[in-house]
Amino acid sequence: MTFDGKVVLVTGGARGIGRAIAQRFHDLGAQVAIFGRNVEAAQAFAQELSKSGAPAKAYGCDVSSADACNAAVEEVLKDFQKIDVLVNNAGITQDGLFVRMKDEAWQQVLETNLGGAFRIMRACARSMLKARSGAIVNVASVVGLIGNAGQANYCAAKAGLVGLTKAAAREFGARGVRVNAVAPGLIETDMTASMTGDQKQALTGNLPLARAGKPEDVAGAVCFLASDDAAYVTGQVLSVCGGMVM
Ligand code: NAP
């Protein structure tokens, strides 16, 4: 699998799963555009990547703002002339019991996880469709498929992202642009760092693969879906969850 000469945009690419994804694409030869709210962290990572192999560049972008999304994608197209692969990875949780969930928590989680992916896809789609080539991979979650108590907003956003993926796959397919999603299970990152060992054990102890996932586990699946090896795969959701969902 190679991404030599390809330009890959990863939202939330400076830490966690997004960082592992950006790193893997770069290892496979890609030029990488890293989007994040924390520009310093994204710049430091881009500089680190650029020390060897293809160039990488950081862009400040809060995906909950349409203007920020449009401006940052425009900058990438100015710098790299094209976007071959888009990975919508930026995401947040704001968990709470259903009856106590504040509108703000609902809106922020929907706007980041679902609205953000929509806005970045819309900003990138024109150039991909014009080029009649491209791959989009959205980072959903197994809870968008099976639900989870205490995460109504997050489950709704991730289920919505699956619908968005399938709608875009149908709309873009004839123009050579594939759209797929991954649905990670429990992955060890900042997002899950506040869980206790017992909570993690309860979720992973009975899994067929009997462990939590690593960001690198997700990166491999994302690169596959974005690669030519998946040239006949679109509109699919690949669970990367140790067998939690099957
Ligand atoms: P994480 O370590 O908390 O990282 C979240 C990333 O999203 C950061 O890079 C952050 O960028 C970015 N981000 C958040 N809000 C943003 C915004 N408004 N605009 C731009 N970037 C934003 O989480 P993670 O575990 O790596 O999660 C990555 C993705 O995987 C998320 O979509 C998450 O829902 C999904 N996922 C995670 C798990 C898990 O168990 N960890 C399971 C299933 C799915 P800054 O640092 O710049 O703010």
XYZ file of C-alpha atoms and ligand atoms in Angstrom:
294
model
C 0.000 0.000 0.000
C 1.446 3.377 -0.934
C 0.287 6.981 -0.779
C 3.290 8.418 -2.636
C 2.274 11.695 -4.250
C -1.087 11.767 -2.457
C -2.358 14.603 -0.263
C -4.194 13.524 2.881
C -6.173 15.836 5.183
C -6.802 14.623 8.739
C -9.023 16.628 11.112
C -8.031 16.418 14.766
C -4.743 15.071 13.464
C -2.375 16.184 16.222
C -3.304 13.716 18.941
C -5.012 10.435 19.683
C -6.456 8.416 16.812
C -6.029 11.289 14.327
C -2.311 11.511 15.073
C -1.826 7.777 14.490
C -3.769 8.097 11.216
C -1.672 11.059 10.028
C 1.515 9.251 11.032
C 0.540 6.070 9.147
C -0.359 7.947 5.950
C 2.939 9.832 6.158
C 4.843 6.578 6.728
C 3.180 5.340 3.524
C 4.465 8.334 1.550
C 1.621 10.864 1.801
C 1.833 14.636 2.162
C -0.306 15.367 5.192
C -2.455 18.370 6.159
C -3.189 18.336 9.878
C -6.236 20.216 11.152
C -6.710 21.069 14.831
C -7.975 23.681 17.227
C -4.631 23.621 19.017
C -2.482 25.068 16.228
C 0.779 24.880 18.194
C 0.374 21.146 18.780
C -0.524 20.583 15.118
C 2.472 22.652 13.984
C 4.857 20.761 16.257
C 3.615 17.438 14.870
C 3.768 18.648 11.258
C 7.353 19.813 11.789
C 8.254 16.444 13.296
C 6.749 14.600 10.297
C 8.403 16.911 7.759
C 11.876 16.041 9.086
C 11.752 12.902 6.949
C 9.748 12.006 3.875
C 6.958 14.078 2.357
C 6.012 17.530 3.649
C 3.333 17.971 6.298
C 1.571 21.197 7.264
C -0.674 22.286 10.121
C -3.852 24.362 9.848
C -5.866 25.904 12.662
C -9.471 24.846 12.192
C -12.361 24.485 14.580
C -14.664 22.204 12.593
C -17.742 23.626 14.323
C -17.275 26.851 12.294
C -18.222 26.791 8.599
C -16.003 29.787 7.847
C -13.011 28.139 9.510
C -13.593 24.903 7.559
C -13.897 26.674 4.219
C -10.856 28.879 4.837
C -8.629 26.027 6.023
C -9.566 23.730 3.115
C -8.901 26.607 0.705
C -5.445 27.026 2.263
C -4.692 23.311 1.788
C -5.712 23.510 -1.872
C -3.461 26.566 -2.298
C -0.525 24.778 -0.646
C -0.909 21.291 -2.149
C -3.156 21.911 -5.228
C -5.390 18.916 -4.432
C -6.819 16.708 -1.687
C -6.817 12.975 -2.455
C -7.927 11.677 0.925
C -10.023 13.284 3.652
C -10.263 11.741 7.116
C -12.934 13.282 9.356
C -11.602 12.321 12.754
C -12.243 15.388 14.976
C -14.634 14.505 17.746
C -15.674 15.202 21.322
C -17.864 13.650 23.993
C -20.001 15.411 26.595
C -21.648 12.514 28.358
C -24.638 12.727 30.659
C -27.865 11.026 31.534
C -30.564 11.576 28.930
C -33.034 13.481 31.119
C -30.307 15.790 32.443
C -28.591 16.489 29.146
C -28.309 20.212 28.442
C -29.083 21.612 24.963
C -25.528 22.949 24.867
C -24.032 19.467 25.319
C -26.355 18.117 22.627
C -25.484 20.904 20.170
C -21.731 20.934 20.732
C -21.398 17.193 20.251
C -23.630 17.184 17.143
C -21.902 20.270 15.699
C -18.402 18.845 16.146
C -18.804 15.155 15.337
C -21.484 15.380 12.645
C -21.682 19.028 11.534
C -17.877 19.266 11.385
C -17.609 16.237 9.104
C -20.363 17.622 6.861
C -18.707 21.035 6.581
C -15.245 19.668 5.792
C -16.693 17.173 3.275
C -18.630 19.961 1.574
C -15.517 22.127 1.408
C -13.397 19.297 -0.067
C -15.981 17.684 -2.345
C -15.863 20.179 -5.197
C -12.163 19.598 -5.908
C -12.459 15.806 -5.479
C -15.502 15.604 -7.772
C -13.788 17.798 -10.362
C -10.752 15.498 -10.235
C -13.108 12.488 -10.475
C -11.058 10.847 -7.754
C -10.846 10.808 -3.989
C -11.506 8.863 -0.812
C -13.214 10.042 2.347
C -13.091 8.105 5.607
C -15.260 9.217 8.532
C -14.406 8.169 12.067
C -17.712 7.075 13.597
C -18.040 4.763 16.613
C -19.552 1.412 17.537
C -21.922 3.314 19.836
C -23.419 4.923 16.732
C -24.380 1.388 15.697
C -25.476 -0.125 19.016
C -26.160 2.851 21.317
C -24.750 3.514 24.785
C -26.399 4.721 27.992
C -25.207 8.201 28.967
C -24.140 9.131 25.419
C -27.382 10.101 23.641
C -25.729 13.096 21.937
C -22.592 11.204 20.898
C -24.524 8.117 19.702
C -26.868 10.318 17.668
C -23.930 12.191 16.129
C -22.066 9.012 15.211
C -25.208 7.318 13.844
C -25.782 10.483 11.815
C -22.218 10.256 10.536
C -22.951 6.749 9.260
C -25.987 8.113 7.373
C -23.927 11.012 6.022
C -21.285 8.541 4.844
C -23.829 6.439 2.956
C -25.605 9.438 1.406
C -22.314 10.896 0.180
C -21.171 7.472 -1.088
C -24.311 7.278 -3.234
C -24.002 10.879 -4.454
C -20.253 10.878 -5.183
C -19.711 7.309 -6.425
C -20.377 7.973 -10.104
C -17.737 10.744 -9.986
C -15.022 8.409 -8.665
C -15.122 9.506 -5.021
C -15.514 6.762 -2.393
C -16.871 7.433 1.110
C -16.561 4.960 3.984
C -16.467 4.992 7.772
C -14.689 3.187 10.559
C -16.456 2.458 13.833
C -13.865 2.120 16.597
C -14.669 0.409 19.878
C -12.798 1.343 23.056
C -9.478 2.916 22.035
C -6.837 4.143 24.505
C -6.642 7.944 24.011
C -7.279 11.163 25.953
C -10.990 10.648 25.220
C -11.096 7.458 27.282
C -8.376 8.395 29.799
C -10.855 9.302 32.534
C -12.322 5.773 32.589
C -11.175 3.610 35.479
C -9.370 0.330 34.908
C -12.496 -1.496 36.119
C -14.703 0.338 33.611
C -12.327 -0.538 30.782
C -12.117 -4.143 31.946
C -15.913 -4.376 32.002
C -16.029 -3.272 28.361
C -13.087 -5.279 27.054
C -12.899 -8.373 29.280
C -15.483 -10.309 27.288
C -14.379 -9.160 23.854
C -13.130 -11.845 21.476
C -9.811 -9.968 21.304
C -9.939 -9.259 25.090
C -8.199 -5.868 25.048
C -8.741 -2.196 24.399
C -7.658 -0.944 20.986
C -4.724 1.319 20.185
C -4.899 4.356 17.883
C -2.670 2.432 15.461
C -5.341 -0.284 15.187
C -7.716 2.313 13.764
C -5.063 3.895 11.520
C -4.519 0.649 9.616
C -8.223 0.284 8.836
C -8.510 3.930 7.733
C -5.513 3.620 5.388
C -6.974 0.456 3.864
C -10.322 2.149 3.153
C -8.543 5.155 1.621
C -6.218 3.011 -0.505
C -6.533 1.587 -4.001
C -6.837 -1.841 -2.341
C -10.366 -0.706 -1.409
C -11.136 0.619 -4.920
C -14.464 -1.267 -5.023
C -15.519 -0.420 -1.459
C -17.861 2.494 -0.752
C -20.657 3.285 1.693
C -19.323 0.769 4.205
C -18.737 0.941 7.942
C -15.755 -1.092 9.154
C -15.891 -1.787 12.899
C -12.485 -1.732 14.567
C -13.548 -2.928 17.963
C -11.954 -6.234 18.917
C -15.195 -8.010 18.057
C -17.504 -5.883 20.255
C -19.926 -5.614 17.335
C -20.421 -8.411 14.840
P -9.000 12.711 21.516
O -7.695 12.114 21.866
O -9.791 13.419 22.536
O -8.750 13.680 20.258
C -9.807 14.407 19.719
C -9.300 15.144 18.506
O -10.394 15.867 17.933
C -8.212 16.137 18.836
O -7.219 16.073 17.841
C -8.931 17.483 18.789
O -8.113 18.516 18.299
C -9.991 17.216 17.748
N -11.135 18.107 17.894
C -12.105 18.078 18.845
N -12.981 19.066 18.656
C -12.572 19.735 17.539
C -13.063 20.844 16.821
N -14.177 21.499 17.192
N -12.380 21.236 15.723
C -11.265 20.606 15.331
N -10.744 19.556 15.971
C -11.395 19.126 17.063
O -9.984 11.621 20.924
P -9.736 10.301 20.070
O -10.064 9.156 20.930
O -8.442 10.359 19.362
O -10.958 10.448 19.049
C -10.782 10.643 17.667
C -12.073 10.255 16.972
O -12.343 8.867 17.220
C -13.296 11.015 17.470
O -14.152 11.288 16.389
C -13.950 10.028 18.402
O -15.315 10.268 18.540
C -13.654 8.722 17.691
N -13.747 7.540 18.554
C -12.934 7.397 19.638
C -13.031 6.241 20.412
C -12.183 6.007 21.620
O -12.449 5.033 22.350
N -11.147 6.787 21.859
C -13.985 5.269 20.082
C -14.798 5.461 18.976
C -14.654 6.592 18.200
P -7.436 19.625 19.303
O -6.511 18.852 20.190
O -6.745 20.548 18.386
O -8.576 20.237 20.045
